[in-house]
Amino acid sequence: MPTALITGATAGIGAAFARRLAADGFSLVLVARDEKRLTSVAEELRLRYGVSSEVLAADLVTDEGLEAVERRLREGVDLLVNNAGFGLQGRFLDIPVEEEVRMLKLHCEAVLRLTLAALPGMRERDRGAVINVASVAAFLPGGSYSASKAWVVNFSESTAMEMAGSRVRVMALCPGFVHTEFHERASIDKSGIPGFLWLSADNVVREAMRDLARGVLVSVPDLRYKAVVGVSRLLPANVIALVSRRLGRR
């Protein structure tokens, strides 16, 4: 039975990955900070899908948390989903630097270290995959959140190229606005975001798994957001930044 390790597994896209992979017959390693919530999710998955789920409570902005997950990855997994992340409310100059550094540690250092922990075993077995959850924001100017997600995309593409010639795949997943706890946790006002731009986490995961099977390097779920990314490559950055702000990104 293949094994998948998912960070940020208790809600949103991470929980949707857990449901999809459990339905596909994966044994799961669920990672998040809240052990009680992790245990509840693991039990729900066991009852619904009959799969076993390891619970690994870890705070990935700490070295101790990262080291614990690195150790588990070195034991061997078939799929790593680097999904944990958060956003910050306000403009760059108004946000405490400590919060900015925490976000970069989670979005960049954790993705780097966990990917590096998983890939050697995958390459040795000549099978496996890593999905790094980024965002459509990676293609839009929007503060350090967008910058960190742009790093995830570039890192994933570069690492995928290093795995060329093997059966190990690395993919960046770039969803748009998704119905999750993300905005509530960051106290971000969603009222300025048009309803037609919202996606469901389950649909995002379904398209992600399809793209992974096809060997896509950067998955952008939904035609609407594929169009957004395409247009963003054509318009001046200041225009894109204005539209992004008006949609409630900042």
PDB file of C-alpha atoms in Angstrom:
ATOM      1  CA  MET A   1       0.000   0.000   0.000  1.00  0.00           C
ATOM      2  CA  PRO A   2       1.494   3.380  -0.973  1.00  0.00           C
ATOM      3  CA  THR A   3       2.016   6.031   1.698  1.00  0.00           C
ATOM      4  CA  ALA A   4       1.370   9.770   1.472  1.00  0.00           C
ATOM      5  CA  LEU A   5       2.484  12.427   3.949  1.00  0.00           C
ATOM      6  CA  ILE A   6       0.389  15.611   3.969  1.00  0.00           C
ATOM      7  CA  THR A   7       1.225  18.786   5.881  1.00  0.00           C
ATOM      8  CA  GLY A   8      -1.580  21.069   6.956  1.00  0.00           C
ATOM      9  CA  ALA A   9      -3.813  18.017   6.774  1.00  0.00           C
ATOM     10  CA  THR A  10      -6.663  19.005   9.090  1.00  0.00           C
ATOM     11  CA  ALA A  11      -8.519  21.505   6.897  1.00  0.00           C
ATOM     12  CA  GLY A  12      -8.969  22.931   3.432  1.00  0.00           C
ATOM     13  CA  ILE A  13      -6.816  21.622   0.605  1.00  0.00           C
ATOM     14  CA  GLY A  14      -4.805  19.396   2.951  1.00  0.00           C
ATOM     15  CA  ALA A  15      -7.944  17.677   4.239  1.00  0.00           C
ATOM     16  CA  ALA A  16      -9.203  17.321   0.655  1.00  0.00           C
ATOM     17  CA  PHE A  17      -5.930  15.609  -0.292  1.00  0.00           C
ATOM     18  CA  ALA A  18      -6.338  13.294   2.687  1.00  0.00           C
ATOM     19  CA  ARG A  19      -9.849  12.293   1.582  1.00  0.00           C
ATOM     20  CA  ARG A  20      -8.838  11.775  -2.035  1.00  0.00           C
ATOM     21  CA  LEU A  21      -5.721   9.758  -1.236  1.00  0.00           C
ATOM     22  CA  ALA A  22      -7.557   7.658   1.354  1.00  0.00           C
ATOM     23  CA  ALA A  23     -10.182   6.860  -1.277  1.00  0.00           C
ATOM     24  CA  ASP A  24      -7.346   5.889  -3.634  1.00  0.00           C
ATOM     25  CA  GLY A  25      -6.000   3.403  -1.080  1.00  0.00           C
ATOM     26  CA  PHE A  26      -3.053   5.340   0.337  1.00  0.00           C
ATOM     27  CA  SER A  27      -1.871   4.900   3.885  1.00  0.00           C
ATOM     28  CA  LEU A  28      -1.589   8.393   5.327  1.00  0.00           C
ATOM     29  CA  VAL A  29       0.759  10.377   7.541  1.00  0.00           C
ATOM     30  CA  LEU A  30      -1.130  13.471   8.674  1.00  0.00           C
ATOM     31  CA  VAL A  31       0.899  16.472   9.834  1.00  0.00           C
ATOM     32  CA  ALA A  32      -0.374  19.620  11.565  1.00  0.00           C
ATOM     33  CA  ARG A  33       0.093  21.452  14.860  1.00  0.00           C
ATOM     34  CA  ASP A  34      -3.150  20.394  16.563  1.00  0.00           C
ATOM     35  CA  GLU A  35      -2.793  16.765  17.700  1.00  0.00           C
ATOM     36  CA  LYS A  36      -6.391  16.504  18.909  1.00  0.00           C
ATOM     37  CA  ARG A  37      -7.741  17.666  15.577  1.00  0.00           C
ATOM     38  CA  LEU A  38      -5.345  15.387  13.689  1.00  0.00           C
ATOM     39  CA  THR A  39      -6.577  12.408  15.685  1.00  0.00           C
ATOM     40  CA  SER A  40     -10.185  13.310  14.895  1.00  0.00           C
ATOM     41  CA  VAL A  41      -9.434  13.568  11.161  1.00  0.00           C
ATOM     42  CA  ALA A  42      -7.556  10.250  11.219  1.00  0.00           C
ATOM     43  CA  GLU A  43     -10.512   8.525  12.855  1.00  0.00           C
ATOM     44  CA  GLU A  44     -12.951   9.988  10.319  1.00  0.00           C
ATOM     45  CA  LEU A  45     -10.798   8.704   7.475  1.00  0.00           C
ATOM     46  CA  ARG A  46     -10.538   5.255   9.070  1.00  0.00           C
ATOM     47  CA  LEU A  47     -14.288   4.974   9.466  1.00  0.00           C
ATOM     48  CA  ARG A  48     -15.072   6.262   5.970  1.00  0.00           C
ATOM     49  CA  TYR A  49     -12.301   4.673   3.906  1.00  0.00           C
ATOM     50  CA  GLY A  50     -10.836   1.930   6.087  1.00  0.00           C
ATOM     51  CA  VAL A  51      -7.280   3.285   5.832  1.00  0.00           C
ATOM     52  CA  SER A  52      -4.687   3.687   8.544  1.00  0.00           C
ATOM     53  CA  SER A  53      -3.407   7.173   9.321  1.00  0.00           C
ATOM     54  CA  GLU A  54      -0.348   8.087  11.347  1.00  0.00           C
ATOM     55  CA  VAL A  55      -0.708  11.290  13.320  1.00  0.00           C
ATOM     56  CA  LEU A  56       2.361  13.506  13.524  1.00  0.00           C
ATOM     57  CA  ALA A  57       1.825  16.743  15.446  1.00  0.00           C
ATOM     58  CA  ALA A  58       4.536  19.214  14.438  1.00  0.00           C
ATOM     59  CA  ASP A  59       4.933  22.963  14.132  1.00  0.00           C
ATOM     60  CA  LEU A  60       6.822  23.464  10.885  1.00  0.00           C
ATOM     61  CA  VAL A  61       8.056  26.928  11.775  1.00  0.00           C
ATOM     62  CA  THR A  62      10.255  25.331  14.442  1.00  0.00           C
ATOM     63  CA  ASP A  63      13.390  23.284  13.912  1.00  0.00           C
ATOM     64  CA  GLU A  64      12.026  20.581  16.207  1.00  0.00           C
ATOM     65  CA  GLY A  65       8.869  20.240  14.130  1.00  0.00           C
ATOM     66  CA  LEU A  66      10.750  20.173  10.845  1.00  0.00           C
ATOM     67  CA  GLU A  67      13.228  17.601  12.110  1.00  0.00           C
ATOM     68  CA  ALA A  68      10.432  15.295  13.258  1.00  0.00           C
ATOM     69  CA  VAL A  69       8.797  15.331   9.829  1.00  0.00           C
ATOM     70  CA  GLU A  70      12.159  14.985   8.070  1.00  0.00           C
ATOM     71  CA  ARG A  71      12.845  11.829  10.058  1.00  0.00           C
ATOM     72  CA  ARG A  72       9.515  10.341   9.026  1.00  0.00           C
ATOM     73  CA  LEU A  73      10.068  11.186   5.382  1.00  0.00           C
ATOM     74  CA  ARG A  74      13.471   9.505   5.388  1.00  0.00           C
ATOM     75  CA  GLU A  75      11.728   6.300   6.451  1.00  0.00           C
ATOM     76  CA  GLY A  76      10.042   6.393   3.038  1.00  0.00           C
ATOM     77  CA  VAL A  77       6.844   7.757   1.512  1.00  0.00           C
ATOM     78  CA  ASP A  78       5.454   7.549  -2.002  1.00  0.00           C
ATOM     79  CA  LEU A  79       3.850  10.994  -2.085  1.00  0.00           C
ATOM     80  CA  LEU A  80       4.633  14.191  -0.177  1.00  0.00           C
ATOM     81  CA  VAL A  81       2.113  17.034  -0.200  1.00  0.00           C
ATOM     82  CA  ASN A  82       3.659  20.239   1.149  1.00  0.00           C
ATOM     83  CA  ASN A  83       0.424  22.087   1.860  1.00  0.00           C
ATOM     84  CA  ALA A  84       0.861  23.897   5.186  1.00  0.00           C
ATOM     85  CA  GLY A  85       0.734  27.664   4.886  1.00  0.00           C
ATOM     86  CA  PHE A  86      -0.876  30.892   6.062  1.00  0.00           C
ATOM     87  CA  GLY A  87      -1.425  34.481   4.980  1.00  0.00           C
ATOM     88  CA  LEU A  88      -0.928  37.841   6.675  1.00  0.00           C
ATOM     89  CA  GLN A  89      -3.354  40.731   6.815  1.00  0.00           C
ATOM     90  CA  GLY A  90      -2.154  44.208   5.934  1.00  0.00           C
ATOM     91  CA  ARG A  91       0.542  45.865   3.889  1.00  0.00           C
ATOM     92  CA  PHE A  92       4.131  44.739   3.971  1.00  0.00           C
ATOM     93  CA  LEU A  93       5.452  47.738   5.930  1.00  0.00           C
ATOM     94  CA  ASP A  94       2.744  47.352   8.583  1.00  0.00           C
ATOM     95  CA  ILE A  95       3.327  43.664   9.378  1.00  0.00           C
ATOM     96  CA  PRO A  96       5.781  42.722  12.173  1.00  0.00           C
ATOM     97  CA  VAL A  97       8.946  41.265  10.705  1.00  0.00           C
ATOM     98  CA  GLU A  98       8.656  38.261  13.015  1.00  0.00           C
ATOM     99  CA  GLU A  99       5.400  37.269  11.305  1.00  0.00           C
ATOM    100  CA  GLU A 100       6.947  37.716   7.862  1.00  0.00           C
ATOM    101  CA  VAL A 101       9.865  35.468   8.837  1.00  0.00           C
ATOM    102  CA  ARG A 102       7.496  32.811  10.225  1.00  0.00           C
ATOM    103  CA  MET A 103       5.633  32.775   6.917  1.00  0.00           C
ATOM    104  CA  LEU A 104       8.822  32.478   4.882  1.00  0.00           C
ATOM    105  CA  LYS A 105      10.055  29.671   7.122  1.00  0.00           C
ATOM    106  CA  LEU A 106       6.847  27.726   6.510  1.00  0.00           C
ATOM    107  CA  HIS A 107       6.408  28.487   2.811  1.00  0.00           C
ATOM    108  CA  CYS A 108      10.065  28.248   1.791  1.00  0.00           C
ATOM    109  CA  GLU A 109      12.350  26.571   4.336  1.00  0.00           C
ATOM    110  CA  ALA A 110       9.849  23.860   5.252  1.00  0.00           C
ATOM    111  CA  VAL A 111       9.110  23.091   1.588  1.00  0.00           C
ATOM    112  CA  LEU A 112      12.832  22.974   0.831  1.00  0.00           C
ATOM    113  CA  ARG A 113      13.775  20.758   3.765  1.00  0.00           C
ATOM    114  CA  LEU A 114      10.872  18.325   3.507  1.00  0.00           C
ATOM    115  CA  THR A 115      11.332  17.930  -0.236  1.00  0.00           C
ATOM    116  CA  LEU A 116      15.029  17.242   0.303  1.00  0.00           C
ATOM    117  CA  ALA A 117      14.170  14.676   2.979  1.00  0.00           C
ATOM    118  CA  ALA A 118      11.753  12.816   0.702  1.00  0.00           C
ATOM    119  CA  LEU A 119      13.498  12.844  -2.676  1.00  0.00           C
ATOM    120  CA  PRO A 120      16.602  10.688  -2.064  1.00  0.00           C
ATOM    121  CA  GLY A 121      14.497   7.666  -1.119  1.00  0.00           C
ATOM    122  CA  MET A 122      12.153   8.260  -4.026  1.00  0.00           C
ATOM    123  CA  ARG A 123      15.049   8.512  -6.451  1.00  0.00           C
ATOM    124  CA  GLU A 124      16.602   5.333  -5.077  1.00  0.00           C
ATOM    125  CA  ARG A 125      13.302   3.468  -5.577  1.00  0.00           C
ATOM    126  CA  ASP A 126      12.719   5.298  -8.876  1.00  0.00           C
ATOM    127  CA  ARG A 127       9.163   6.196  -7.981  1.00  0.00           C
ATOM    128  CA  GLY A 128       7.297   8.824  -6.008  1.00  0.00           C
ATOM    129  CA  ALA A 129       6.054  12.376  -6.210  1.00  0.00           C
ATOM    130  CA  VAL A 130       6.080  15.701  -4.402  1.00  0.00           C
ATOM    131  CA  ILE A 131       3.262  18.235  -4.686  1.00  0.00           C
ATOM    132  CA  ASN A 132       4.153  21.694  -3.387  1.00  0.00           C
ATOM    133  CA  VAL A 133       1.055  23.818  -2.864  1.00  0.00           C
ATOM    134  CA  ALA A 134       1.724  27.355  -4.086  1.00  0.00           C
ATOM    135  CA  SER A 135      -0.938  29.769  -5.348  1.00  0.00           C
ATOM    136  CA  VAL A 136      -2.064  31.781  -8.340  1.00  0.00           C
ATOM    137  CA  ALA A 137      -0.707  34.648  -6.216  1.00  0.00           C
ATOM    138  CA  ALA A 138       2.741  33.448  -7.319  1.00  0.00           C
ATOM    139  CA  PHE A 139       2.052  35.129 -10.667  1.00  0.00           C
ATOM    140  CA  LEU A 140       0.626  38.359  -9.196  1.00  0.00           C
ATOM    141  CA  PRO A 141       2.488  41.116  -7.316  1.00  0.00           C
ATOM    142  CA  GLY A 142       1.137  41.035  -3.775  1.00  0.00           C
ATOM    143  CA  GLY A 143       3.682  41.345  -0.987  1.00  0.00           C
ATOM    144  CA  SER A 144       5.800  38.671   0.604  1.00  0.00           C
ATOM    145  CA  TYR A 145       3.024  36.052   0.421  1.00  0.00           C
ATOM    146  CA  SER A 146       3.064  36.212  -3.366  1.00  0.00           C
ATOM    147  CA  ALA A 147       6.860  36.295  -3.367  1.00  0.00           C
ATOM    148  CA  SER A 148       7.056  33.184  -1.196  1.00  0.00           C
ATOM    149  CA  LYS A 149       4.655  31.317  -3.467  1.00  0.00           C
ATOM    150  CA  ALA A 150       6.638  32.408  -6.531  1.00  0.00           C
ATOM    151  CA  TRP A 151       9.660  30.810  -4.861  1.00  0.00           C
ATOM    152  CA  VAL A 152       7.692  27.573  -4.398  1.00  0.00           C
ATOM    153  CA  VAL A 153       6.832  27.492  -8.111  1.00  0.00           C
ATOM    154  CA  ASN A 154      10.398  28.163  -9.226  1.00  0.00           C
ATOM    155  CA  PHE A 155      11.842  25.671  -6.727  1.00  0.00           C
ATOM    156  CA  SER A 156       9.374  22.973  -7.800  1.00  0.00           C
ATOM    157  CA  GLU A 157      10.107  23.453 -11.502  1.00  0.00           C
ATOM    158  CA  SER A 158      13.856  23.439 -10.891  1.00  0.00           C
ATOM    159  CA  THR A 159      13.680  20.304  -8.758  1.00  0.00           C
ATOM    160  CA  ALA A 160      11.463  18.580 -11.317  1.00  0.00           C
ATOM    161  CA  MET A 161      14.133  19.235 -13.926  1.00  0.00           C
ATOM    162  CA  GLU A 162      16.744  17.598 -11.676  1.00  0.00           C
ATOM    163  CA  MET A 163      14.513  14.515 -11.469  1.00  0.00           C
ATOM    164  CA  ALA A 164      14.235  14.298 -15.266  1.00  0.00           C
ATOM    165  CA  GLY A 165      14.962  10.808 -16.523  1.00  0.00           C
ATOM    166  CA  SER A 166      13.518   9.174 -13.423  1.00  0.00           C
ATOM    167  CA  ARG A 167       9.955   8.249 -12.486  1.00  0.00           C
ATOM    168  CA  VAL A 168       9.959  10.784  -9.638  1.00  0.00           C
ATOM    169  CA  ARG A 169       7.724  13.794 -10.205  1.00  0.00           C
ATOM    170  CA  VAL A 170       7.671  17.220  -8.590  1.00  0.00           C
ATOM    171  CA  MET A 171       4.766  19.570  -9.223  1.00  0.00           C
ATOM    172  CA  ALA A 172       3.697  23.002  -8.006  1.00  0.00           C
ATOM    173  CA  LEU A 173      -0.044  23.370  -7.418  1.00  0.00           C
ATOM    174  CA  CYS A 174      -1.350  26.910  -7.896  1.00  0.00           C
ATOM    175  CA  PRO A 175      -5.007  27.270  -6.914  1.00  0.00           C
ATOM    176  CA  GLY A 176      -6.907  30.541  -6.822  1.00  0.00           C
ATOM    177  CA  PHE A 177      -9.474  31.421  -4.149  1.00  0.00           C
ATOM    178  CA  VAL A 178     -10.568  28.223  -2.411  1.00  0.00           C
ATOM    179  CA  HIS A 179     -13.252  27.711   0.238  1.00  0.00           C
ATOM    180  CA  THR A 180     -11.035  26.890   3.254  1.00  0.00           C
ATOM    181  CA  GLU A 181     -10.165  28.357   6.665  1.00  0.00           C
ATOM    182  CA  PHE A 182      -7.259  30.292   5.132  1.00  0.00           C
ATOM    183  CA  HIS A 183      -8.872  33.732   4.979  1.00  0.00           C
ATOM    184  CA  GLU A 184     -10.594  33.455   8.350  1.00  0.00           C
ATOM    185  CA  ARG A 185      -7.341  32.513  10.081  1.00  0.00           C
ATOM    186  CA  ALA A 186      -5.627  35.541   8.548  1.00  0.00           C
ATOM    187  CA  SER A 187      -8.626  37.820   9.330  1.00  0.00           C
ATOM    188  CA  ILE A 188      -8.831  38.711   5.640  1.00  0.00           C
ATOM    189  CA  ASP A 189     -12.061  40.296   4.405  1.00  0.00           C
ATOM    190  CA  LYS A 190     -13.517  38.125   1.621  1.00  0.00           C
ATOM    191  CA  SER A 191     -16.355  40.477   0.696  1.00  0.00           C
ATOM    192  CA  GLY A 192     -14.467  41.957  -2.240  1.00  0.00           C
ATOM    193  CA  ILE A 193     -13.934  38.581  -3.913  1.00  0.00           C
ATOM    194  CA  PRO A 194     -16.579  37.773  -6.562  1.00  0.00           C
ATOM    195  CA  GLY A 195     -18.437  34.529  -5.972  1.00  0.00           C
ATOM    196  CA  PHE A 196     -17.573  33.092  -9.374  1.00  0.00           C
ATOM    197  CA  LEU A 197     -13.869  33.057  -8.461  1.00  0.00           C
ATOM    198  CA  TRP A 198     -14.277  30.591  -5.588  1.00  0.00           C
ATOM    199  CA  LEU A 199     -13.257  26.957  -6.020  1.00  0.00           C
ATOM    200  CA  SER A 200     -13.931  23.893  -3.892  1.00  0.00           C
ATOM    201  CA  ALA A 201     -10.963  22.164  -2.281  1.00  0.00           C
ATOM    202  CA  ASP A 202     -12.097  18.762  -3.575  1.00  0.00           C
ATOM    203  CA  ASN A 203     -12.180  20.008  -7.173  1.00  0.00           C
ATOM    204  CA  VAL A 204      -8.723  21.553  -6.775  1.00  0.00           C
ATOM    205  CA  VAL A 205      -7.330  18.235  -5.553  1.00  0.00           C
ATOM    206  CA  ARG A 206      -9.041  16.271  -8.318  1.00  0.00           C
ATOM    207  CA  GLU A 207      -7.424  18.464 -10.973  1.00  0.00           C
ATOM    208  CA  ALA A 208      -4.090  18.356  -9.167  1.00  0.00           C
ATOM    209  CA  MET A 209      -4.004  14.566  -9.155  1.00  0.00           C
ATOM    210  CA  ARG A 210      -4.968  14.475 -12.812  1.00  0.00           C
ATOM    211  CA  ASP A 211      -2.166  16.911 -13.685  1.00  0.00           C
ATOM    212  CA  LEU A 212       0.356  14.958 -11.603  1.00  0.00           C
ATOM    213  CA  ALA A 213      -0.507  11.801 -13.535  1.00  0.00           C
ATOM    214  CA  ARG A 214      -0.008  13.710 -16.790  1.00  0.00           C
ATOM    215  CA  GLY A 215       3.419  14.990 -15.749  1.00  0.00           C
ATOM    216  CA  VAL A 216       2.421  18.650 -15.521  1.00  0.00           C
ATOM    217  CA  LEU A 217       5.035  20.761 -13.711  1.00  0.00           C
ATOM    218  CA  VAL A 218       2.782  23.660 -12.664  1.00  0.00           C
ATOM    219  CA  SER A 219      -0.877  22.823 -12.108  1.00  0.00           C
ATOM    220  CA  VAL A 220      -3.367  25.704 -12.214  1.00  0.00           C
ATOM    221  CA  PRO A 221      -6.810  24.253 -11.499  1.00  0.00           C
ATOM    222  CA  ASP A 222      -9.808  25.650 -13.376  1.00  0.00           C
ATOM    223  CA  LEU A 223      -9.964  27.418 -16.716  1.00  0.00           C
ATOM    224  CA  ARG A 224     -10.746  30.742 -15.036  1.00  0.00           C
ATOM    225  CA  TYR A 225      -7.432  30.769 -13.237  1.00  0.00           C
ATOM    226  CA  LYS A 226      -5.524  29.471 -16.229  1.00  0.00           C
ATOM    227  CA  ALA A 227      -6.829  32.595 -17.971  1.00  0.00           C
ATOM    228  CA  VAL A 228      -5.782  34.788 -15.029  1.00  0.00           C
ATOM    229  CA  VAL A 229      -2.241  33.405 -15.170  1.00  0.00           C
ATOM    230  CA  GLY A 230      -2.124  33.833 -18.943  1.00  0.00           C
ATOM    231  CA  VAL A 231      -3.269  37.453 -18.758  1.00  0.00           C
ATOM    232  CA  SER A 232      -0.859  38.199 -15.906  1.00  0.00           C
ATOM    233  CA  ARG A 233       2.035  37.401 -18.226  1.00  0.00           C
ATOM    234  CA  LEU A 234       0.854  40.058 -20.688  1.00  0.00           C
ATOM    235  CA  LEU A 235      -0.187  43.027 -18.522  1.00  0.00           C
ATOM    236  CA  PRO A 236       2.158  45.456 -16.711  1.00  0.00           C
ATOM    237  CA  ALA A 237       2.891  44.546 -13.103  1.00  0.00           C
ATOM    238  CA  ASN A 238       1.314  47.740 -11.715  1.00  0.00           C
ATOM    239  CA  VAL A 239      -1.989  46.923 -13.418  1.00  0.00           C
ATOM    240  CA  ILE A 240      -1.962  43.376 -12.080  1.00  0.00           C
ATOM    241  CA  ALA A 241      -1.177  44.661  -8.572  1.00  0.00           C
ATOM    242  CA  LEU A 242      -4.150  47.067  -8.712  1.00  0.00           C
ATOM    243  CA  VAL A 243      -6.550  44.315  -9.771  1.00  0.00           C
ATOM    244  CA  SER A 244      -5.173  41.995  -7.099  1.00  0.00           C
ATOM    245  CA  ARG A 245      -5.735  44.561  -4.342  1.00  0.00           C
ATOM    246  CA  ARG A 246      -9.301  45.204  -5.483  1.00  0.00           C
ATOM    247  CA  LEU A 247     -10.072  41.513  -5.322  1.00  0.00           C
ATOM    248  CA  GLY A 248      -9.174  41.512  -1.666  1.00  0.00           C
ATOM    249  CA  ARG A 249      -5.693  40.072  -1.816  1.00  0.00           C
ATOM    250  CA  ARG A 250      -4.333  42.787   0.476  1.00  0.00           C
TER     251      ARG A 250
END
